[in-house]
Amino acid sequence: MINIAVLGYGTIGSGVVEVLNTNGDSIKKRAGDKIAVKYVLDIREFPGDPVMDILVHDVDIILNDPEVKIVVEVMGGVEPAYTFVKKALLMGKSVITSNKELVAKHGATLIDMAKERDLNFLFEASVGGGIPIIRPLNQSLTADEIVEITGILNGTTKYILSKMSDSGMDFEAALNDARSMGYAERDPSADIDGHDSCRKIAILSSLAFGMQVDFEDIYTEGISKISDKDIKYAKSIGARIKLFATSIKENDECVYAMVAPVMIKANHPLYSVNDVFNGIFVRGNVIGDVMFYGSGAGKLPTASAVVADIVDAAKHLGKNIWTIWSSRKLELADIDLVEHRFFVRASVSGGRDLKAHLDKARELFGDIEPLDCVVEGEYAFITPLIKEKDMKEKKERMEGLLNVIRVRF
Ligand code: HSE
């Protein structure tokens, strides 16, 4: 029997206990031994829940128990999770986490600590919920140099954009739905402003490139500026708007990363990723393009990834699974030098007619593609490829500007 302890009995923690109970027999076969939850740590009480029999409020009971071989941290947030995880590793316990804040901030340190002690620090559930992506990057795609990772990594924003686009639901109603289903972060601005996606692409980039990508360095824009009018224009040209988290390696000297809404058409592999699903597109220099798709959030999908890590750690007691993620910082390229095409929406103003506005836009941007008008009193067009820094400067000079969205077609 392999004893484990679960730190945090919220959505994911209770899901982990549920999965271990529901699939105990098959998990035992795969792990080679029975996995037993000896303790659950939480500051709360859960009257009537069988977890009360194993509930503790003092983490030291877990840390000082030599029978506990694996600690599962599903509390979220950097502290006290970081302190508890470090102590668990120092006490000779492998650690599994779903905590993207913790992994993005301290992943390299915790991986090293585990390596030095023949333990494991595994974090499959920290990105993409139930989708296997960490293990494939770390173990399956090792023949490749990864040149691009582009993901729809946040279920809440995906859900909001899909509902606004397909059912005409407004932003608040869609957010409330996502909350009630347990997808949204405690503070949903982490979802809406792109910070959750930012941490996740930082983790994937660090693994793909083997160096520390600091999430603070990643240019990040959320979805709060996306309106039903942008969605109308996108629909009118067969496009959809998705929050993309991207990192691209142009060459050894140039890796850039960004999180931002983009317009894509049906020929993009991530076009059909809707509702709460996540999709991750990986391009390797040998394998070519690979796609990962599935439930990116929610109790049981996330718990499934956590339990898969528990099984892996149980199969590797006393043996570290090598992970390349050094603490050496990867300097990201300046995003200002990256080129995109942009969708631009503006109001017809200043007594000028549409033709005069389009002529002015041509003077500013060059060979634009005007779109059919779908909103009274507005016009829209798509620019040719321009550098981010030039776009910033042109935005300043554009009259009646309403919104600008990057385009990937
Ligand atoms: N708030 C996150 C999301 C949860 O919506 O994807 C999973 O990390």
Coordinates of C-alpha atoms and ligand atoms in Angstrom, one line a residue:
M1 CA 0.0 0.0 0.0
I2 CA 1.3 3.5 -0.9
N3 CA 0.1 6.2 1.5
I4 CA -0.6 9.7 0.1
A5 CA -1.9 12.9 1.6
V6 CA -4.0 15.5 -0.1
L7 CA -3.5 19.2 0.8
G8 CA -6.7 21.0 0.1
Y9 CA -10.2 19.6 -0.1
G10 CA -11.7 22.0 -2.6
T11 CA -12.9 21.2 -6.1
I12 CA -9.8 19.4 -7.2
G13 CA -8.9 17.8 -3.9
S14 CA -12.4 16.3 -3.5
G15 CA -12.2 15.2 -7.2
V16 CA -8.9 13.4 -6.5
V17 CA -10.4 11.5 -3.5
E18 CA -13.5 10.7 -5.7
V19 CA -11.4 9.4 -8.6
L20 CA -9.2 7.2 -6.3
N21 CA -12.4 5.7 -4.8
T22 CA -14.2 5.2 -8.1
N23 CA -11.3 3.7 -10.0
G24 CA -9.4 2.2 -7.1
D25 CA -9.1 -1.3 -8.6
S26 CA -7.8 -0.3 -12.0
I27 CA -5.6 2.4 -10.5
K28 CA -4.1 -0.3 -8.2
K29 CA -3.3 -2.5 -11.2
R30 CA -1.6 0.4 -13.1
A31 CA 0.3 1.7 -10.0
G32 CA 1.4 -1.8 -9.0
D33 CA 0.0 -1.2 -5.4
K34 CA -3.0 0.2 -3.7
I35 CA -3.0 4.0 -3.3
A36 CA -4.5 5.0 0.1
V37 CA -5.3 8.5 1.1
K38 CA -4.1 8.6 4.7
Y39 CA -4.7 12.3 5.3
V40 CA -6.6 15.3 3.8
L41 CA -5.5 18.7 5.0
D42 CA -7.9 21.6 5.0
I43 CA -8.7 24.5 7.4
R44 CA -12.4 23.8 7.0
E45 CA -14.6 21.0 8.5
F46 CA -16.8 18.8 6.3
P47 CA -19.5 17.5 8.6
G48 CA -21.1 14.3 7.2
D49 CA -18.4 13.8 4.6
P50 CA -16.4 10.5 5.1
V51 CA -13.2 12.6 4.6
M52 CA -13.8 13.8 8.3
D53 CA -12.1 10.5 9.4
I54 CA -8.8 11.4 7.8
L55 CA -9.1 15.3 7.9
V56 CA -6.2 17.1 9.6
H57 CA -5.6 20.9 10.1
D58 CA -1.9 20.7 10.8
V59 CA 0.4 20.1 7.9
D60 CA 3.2 18.9 10.2
I61 CA 1.2 15.7 10.9
I62 CA 1.6 14.8 7.2
L63 CA 5.1 16.0 6.8
N64 CA 6.4 14.1 9.9
D65 CA 4.7 10.9 9.0
P66 CA 7.2 8.6 7.2
E67 CA 4.4 6.4 5.9
V68 CA 3.3 9.2 3.6
K69 CA 5.3 8.8 0.4
I70 CA 3.4 11.2 -1.9
V71 CA 1.9 14.6 -1.1
V72 CA -0.7 16.1 -3.5
E73 CA -0.9 19.9 -3.3
V74 CA -4.2 21.1 -4.7
M75 CA -4.7 24.3 -2.6
G76 CA -3.7 26.8 -5.3
G77 CA -1.8 30.1 -4.9
V78 CA 1.9 30.4 -4.3
E79 CA 1.8 30.5 -0.4
P80 CA 1.6 28.5 1.7
A81 CA 1.7 25.9 -1.1
Y82 CA 5.4 26.7 -1.8
T83 CA 6.5 26.3 1.8
F84 CA 4.5 23.1 2.2
V85 CA 5.8 21.6 -1.0
K86 CA 9.4 22.4 -0.2
K87 CA 9.1 20.9 3.2
A88 CA 7.5 17.8 1.8
L89 CA 10.4 17.3 -0.6
L90 CA 12.9 17.9 2.2
M91 CA 11.1 15.2 4.2
G92 CA 11.6 12.7 1.3
K93 CA 8.1 12.8 -0.2
S94 CA 7.3 13.1 -3.9
V95 CA 4.9 15.9 -4.7
I96 CA 2.1 16.2 -7.2
T97 CA 0.4 19.5 -7.9
S98 CA -2.2 21.1 -10.1
N99 CA -1.1 24.6 -9.0
K100 CA 0.0 26.7 -12.1
E101 CA 0.9 29.7 -10.0
L102 CA 3.3 27.6 -8.0
V103 CA 4.8 25.8 -11.0
A104 CA 5.2 28.9 -13.1
K105 CA 6.9 30.7 -10.2
H106 CA 9.0 28.0 -8.6
G107 CA 8.9 25.0 -11.0
A108 CA 12.7 25.0 -11.8
T109 CA 13.6 25.0 -8.0
L110 CA 11.2 22.3 -7.1
I111 CA 12.2 20.1 -10.0
D112 CA 15.8 20.4 -8.9
M113 CA 15.0 19.7 -5.3
A114 CA 13.2 16.5 -6.4
K115 CA 16.0 15.5 -8.7
E116 CA 18.7 15.9 -6.0
R117 CA 16.7 13.6 -3.7
D118 CA 15.5 10.8 -6.2
L119 CA 12.0 12.1 -5.7
N120 CA 9.5 13.4 -8.2
F121 CA 7.7 16.8 -8.6
L122 CA 4.9 16.3 -11.2
F123 CA 2.4 18.8 -12.4
E124 CA 0.4 17.5 -15.4
A125 CA -2.8 19.1 -14.1
S126 CA -1.3 22.6 -14.0
V127 CA -1.9 23.1 -17.7
G128 CA -4.8 22.0 -19.8
G129 CA -6.8 20.3 -16.9
G130 CA -7.2 16.7 -18.0
I131 CA -5.3 16.9 -21.3
P132 CA -1.9 15.2 -21.3
I133 CA 0.5 17.9 -22.4
I134 CA 3.3 18.0 -19.7
R135 CA 4.2 14.3 -20.0
P136 CA 4.1 14.4 -23.9
L137 CA 6.5 17.4 -23.9
N138 CA 8.7 15.8 -21.3
Q139 CA 8.7 12.2 -22.5
S140 CA 7.1 11.8 -25.9
L141 CA 8.4 14.7 -28.0
T142 CA 12.0 14.4 -26.9
A143 CA 13.3 13.7 -30.4
D144 CA 12.1 17.1 -31.5
E145 CA 13.2 20.7 -31.2
I146 CA 9.9 22.5 -30.3
V147 CA 9.4 25.5 -32.5
E148 CA 5.9 26.6 -31.6
I149 CA 3.3 26.0 -28.9
T150 CA 0.0 27.7 -29.3
G151 CA -2.8 26.9 -26.9
I152 CA -6.3 27.8 -25.9
L153 CA -5.4 27.3 -22.3
N154 CA -8.2 28.9 -20.4
G155 CA -11.6 27.3 -20.2
T156 CA -13.4 30.2 -18.7
T157 CA -12.5 32.7 -21.4
K158 CA -13.1 30.0 -24.1
Y159 CA -16.5 29.4 -22.6
I160 CA -17.4 33.1 -22.5
L161 CA -16.3 33.7 -26.1
S162 CA -18.1 30.6 -27.3
K163 CA -21.4 31.6 -25.6
M164 CA -21.2 35.2 -26.8
S165 CA -20.6 34.0 -30.3
D166 CA -22.9 31.0 -30.6
S167 CA -25.8 31.8 -28.2
G168 CA -25.6 35.6 -28.1
M169 CA -25.2 35.3 -24.3
D170 CA -23.8 38.4 -22.7
F171 CA -20.4 38.5 -21.0
E172 CA -21.6 38.5 -17.4
A173 CA -24.1 35.6 -17.9
A174 CA -21.4 33.5 -19.6
L175 CA -19.0 34.3 -16.7
N176 CA -21.5 33.3 -14.1
D177 CA -22.2 30.0 -15.9
A178 CA -18.4 29.3 -16.0
R179 CA -18.3 30.1 -12.2
S180 CA -21.2 27.8 -11.4
M181 CA -19.4 24.9 -13.2
G182 CA -16.3 25.4 -11.2
Y183 CA -14.1 26.6 -14.1
A184 CA -13.4 30.1 -13.1
E185 CA -10.6 31.2 -10.8
R186 CA -11.5 32.5 -7.3
D187 CA -10.7 35.9 -8.8
P188 CA -12.0 35.6 -12.3
S189 CA -9.9 38.5 -13.5
A190 CA -7.1 35.9 -13.5
D191 CA -9.0 34.3 -16.4
I192 CA -10.4 37.3 -18.1
D193 CA -7.2 39.4 -18.1
G194 CA -5.2 36.5 -19.4
H195 CA -3.0 35.9 -16.4
D196 CA -4.0 32.2 -16.1
S197 CA -3.1 31.6 -19.7
C198 CA 0.1 33.5 -19.2
R199 CA 1.3 31.2 -16.4
K200 CA 0.3 28.1 -18.4
I201 CA 2.2 29.2 -21.5
A202 CA 5.2 30.1 -19.3
I203 CA 5.2 26.5 -17.9
L204 CA 4.9 24.9 -21.4
S205 CA 7.6 27.2 -22.8
S206 CA 10.0 26.4 -20.0
L207 CA 9.5 22.7 -20.6
A208 CA 9.7 23.0 -24.4
F209 CA 12.9 25.1 -24.4
G210 CA 14.4 23.7 -21.2
M211 CA 15.0 27.1 -19.6
Q212 CA 13.1 29.4 -17.2
V213 CA 10.5 31.5 -19.0
D214 CA 9.3 34.1 -16.5
F215 CA 5.6 34.7 -16.8
E216 CA 6.2 38.4 -15.9
D217 CA 8.1 38.8 -19.3
I218 CA 5.2 37.5 -21.4
Y219 CA 3.1 40.2 -23.1
T220 CA -0.5 39.5 -21.9
E221 CA -3.9 40.9 -23.0
G222 CA -7.2 39.5 -21.9
I223 CA -10.7 39.4 -23.5
S224 CA -12.3 42.3 -21.7
K225 CA -12.0 44.5 -24.8
I226 CA -13.8 42.0 -27.0
S227 CA -17.4 43.1 -27.8
D228 CA -20.4 41.5 -29.5
K229 CA -19.6 43.9 -32.4
D230 CA -16.1 42.4 -32.9
I231 CA -17.8 38.9 -32.8
K232 CA -20.3 40.1 -35.5
Y233 CA -17.5 41.2 -37.8
A234 CA -15.6 37.9 -37.2
K235 CA -18.7 35.9 -38.0
S236 CA -19.2 37.9 -41.2
I237 CA -15.9 36.6 -42.6
G238 CA -16.2 33.1 -41.2
A239 CA -13.7 33.8 -38.4
R240 CA -13.8 33.2 -34.6
I241 CA -12.0 35.0 -31.8
K242 CA -10.0 32.9 -29.3
L243 CA -7.6 33.8 -26.5
F244 CA -4.3 32.4 -27.8
A245 CA -1.3 31.7 -25.6
T246 CA 1.7 31.4 -27.9
S247 CA 5.4 30.9 -27.8
I248 CA 7.4 30.7 -31.0
K249 CA 11.1 29.9 -31.4
E250 CA 12.2 31.7 -34.6
N251 CA 15.8 30.6 -34.0
D252 CA 18.2 30.1 -31.1
E253 CA 18.4 33.9 -30.4
C254 CA 14.7 34.6 -30.9
V255 CA 11.9 33.1 -28.8
Y256 CA 8.9 35.2 -28.2
A257 CA 5.7 34.6 -26.2
M258 CA 2.4 36.4 -25.9
V259 CA -1.2 36.0 -24.7
A260 CA -3.8 37.8 -26.7
P261 CA -7.2 37.4 -28.4
V262 CA -6.8 36.5 -32.1
M263 CA -9.1 36.0 -35.1
I264 CA -8.7 32.7 -36.8
K265 CA -10.5 31.0 -39.7
A266 CA -11.6 27.3 -40.1
N267 CA -8.2 26.3 -41.6
H268 CA -6.5 26.9 -38.2
P269 CA -6.3 23.7 -36.1
L270 CA -7.6 25.5 -33.0
Y271 CA -10.8 26.9 -34.8
S272 CA -13.1 24.1 -33.5
V273 CA -12.0 24.4 -29.9
N274 CA -15.2 25.6 -28.1
D275 CA -17.0 25.8 -24.8
V276 CA -14.7 24.9 -21.9
F277 CA -12.4 22.7 -24.0
N278 CA -8.7 23.5 -24.3
G279 CA -6.6 22.8 -27.4
I280 CA -2.9 22.9 -27.7
F281 CA -1.0 22.9 -31.0
V282 CA 2.6 21.9 -30.9
R283 CA 5.0 22.1 -33.8
G284 CA 8.3 20.2 -33.7
N285 CA 11.1 20.4 -36.3
V286 CA 10.9 16.6 -36.9
I287 CA 7.4 15.5 -36.1
G288 CA 5.6 18.5 -37.6
D289 CA 2.3 19.5 -36.1
V290 CA 0.6 17.7 -33.2
M291 CA -2.7 18.6 -31.5
F292 CA -3.9 18.0 -27.9
Y293 CA -7.6 18.5 -27.1
G294 CA -9.9 17.9 -24.2
S295 CA -11.4 19.2 -21.0
G296 CA -9.2 22.0 -19.8
A297 CA -10.9 22.6 -16.4
G298 CA -13.3 21.2 -14.0
K299 CA -13.2 18.8 -11.0
L300 CA -12.9 15.4 -12.6
P301 CA -10.8 16.1 -15.7
T302 CA -8.3 17.9 -13.5
A303 CA -8.4 15.2 -10.9
S304 CA -7.8 12.6 -13.6
A305 CA -4.5 14.3 -14.5
V306 CA -3.5 14.6 -10.8
V307 CA -4.2 10.9 -10.2
A308 CA -2.3 9.9 -13.3
D309 CA 0.7 11.8 -11.8
I310 CA 0.1 9.9 -8.5
V311 CA 0.3 6.6 -10.4
D312 CA 3.5 7.7 -12.1
A313 CA 5.1 8.8 -8.8
A314 CA 4.0 5.5 -7.2
K315 CA 5.7 3.6 -10.1
H316 CA 8.9 5.6 -9.6
L317 CA 9.4 5.6 -5.9
G318 CA 13.1 6.2 -5.3
K319 CA 13.7 7.1 -8.9
N320 CA 13.5 10.6 -10.4
I321 CA 11.8 11.1 -13.8
W322 CA 14.1 13.5 -15.6
T323 CA 12.7 16.8 -16.5
I324 CA 14.6 19.4 -18.5
W325 CA 13.8 22.8 -17.1
S326 CA 16.8 24.7 -15.8
S327 CA 16.6 27.8 -13.7
R328 CA 18.7 29.6 -16.3
K329 CA 16.5 32.5 -17.6
L330 CA 15.4 32.5 -21.2
E331 CA 15.4 36.1 -22.5
L332 CA 12.3 36.5 -24.6
A333 CA 12.5 38.6 -27.8
D334 CA 11.0 42.1 -27.8
I335 CA 7.4 41.7 -28.9
D336 CA 7.5 45.0 -30.6
L337 CA 9.5 43.4 -33.4
V338 CA 6.9 40.7 -34.1
E339 CA 4.7 41.1 -37.2
H340 CA 0.9 40.5 -37.3
R341 CA -2.0 41.4 -39.5
F342 CA -4.7 43.2 -37.5
F343 CA -8.5 43.6 -37.6
V344 CA -9.3 47.2 -37.1
R345 CA -12.8 48.6 -36.2
A346 CA -13.5 52.3 -36.2
S347 CA -16.4 54.7 -36.2
V348 CA -17.5 56.7 -39.2
S349 CA -17.0 60.2 -37.8
G350 CA -16.0 63.8 -38.5
G351 CA -18.5 64.3 -41.3
R352 CA -16.5 62.1 -43.7
D353 CA -18.0 59.3 -45.8
L354 CA -16.8 55.7 -45.7
K355 CA -14.6 56.1 -48.8
A356 CA -12.7 59.0 -47.2
H357 CA -12.1 56.9 -44.1
L358 CA -10.9 54.0 -46.1
D359 CA -8.6 56.3 -48.1
K360 CA -7.1 57.6 -44.9
A361 CA -6.7 54.0 -43.5
R362 CA -4.8 53.1 -46.8
E363 CA -2.5 56.1 -46.3
L364 CA -1.8 54.8 -42.8
F365 CA -1.6 51.1 -43.2
G366 CA -1.1 50.4 -46.9
D367 CA -2.9 47.7 -48.7
I368 CA -5.9 47.1 -46.3
E369 CA -8.8 44.6 -46.9
P370 CA -12.1 46.5 -46.1
L371 CA -14.8 44.3 -44.6
D372 CA -18.6 44.6 -45.4
C373 CA -20.2 46.8 -42.8
V374 CA -22.2 44.9 -40.2
V375 CA -22.5 47.6 -37.6
E376 CA -24.3 50.9 -38.4
G377 CA -22.0 53.9 -38.2
E378 CA -18.8 51.8 -38.2
Y379 CA -16.3 50.4 -40.7
A380 CA -13.6 47.7 -40.4
F381 CA -10.7 46.4 -42.3
I382 CA -7.8 44.0 -42.1
T383 CA -4.2 45.4 -42.3
P384 CA -1.3 43.9 -44.1
L385 CA 1.5 42.4 -41.9
I386 CA 2.9 45.1 -39.7
K387 CA 5.2 45.2 -36.7
E388 CA 3.6 45.5 -33.3
K389 CA 5.6 48.7 -32.6
D390 CA 4.3 50.3 -35.8
M391 CA 0.8 49.3 -35.0
K392 CA 1.1 51.0 -31.6
E393 CA 2.2 54.2 -33.4
K394 CA -0.5 54.0 -36.1
K395 CA -3.2 53.4 -33.5
E396 CA -2.4 56.8 -32.0
R397 CA -2.9 58.4 -35.3
M398 CA -6.2 56.6 -36.2
E399 CA -9.4 58.6 -35.8
G400 CA -12.5 57.0 -34.2
L401 CA -10.6 53.8 -33.4
L402 CA -12.8 51.3 -31.6
N403 CA -10.8 48.1 -31.4
V404 CA -7.9 46.2 -32.8
I405 CA -7.5 42.4 -32.8
R406 CA -4.6 40.3 -34.1
V407 CA -5.4 38.1 -37.1
R408 CA -3.9 34.7 -37.9
F409 CA -5.0 34.0 -41.5
Ligands
HSE1 N1 -9.7 29.0 -14.5 C1 -9.0 28.0 -15.2 C2 -9.7 27.9 -16.6 C3 -9.1 26.6 -14.5 O1 -10.8 28.5 -16.8 O2 -9.2 27.2 -17.5 C4 -8.2 25.6 -15.0 O3 -6.8 26.0 -14.9

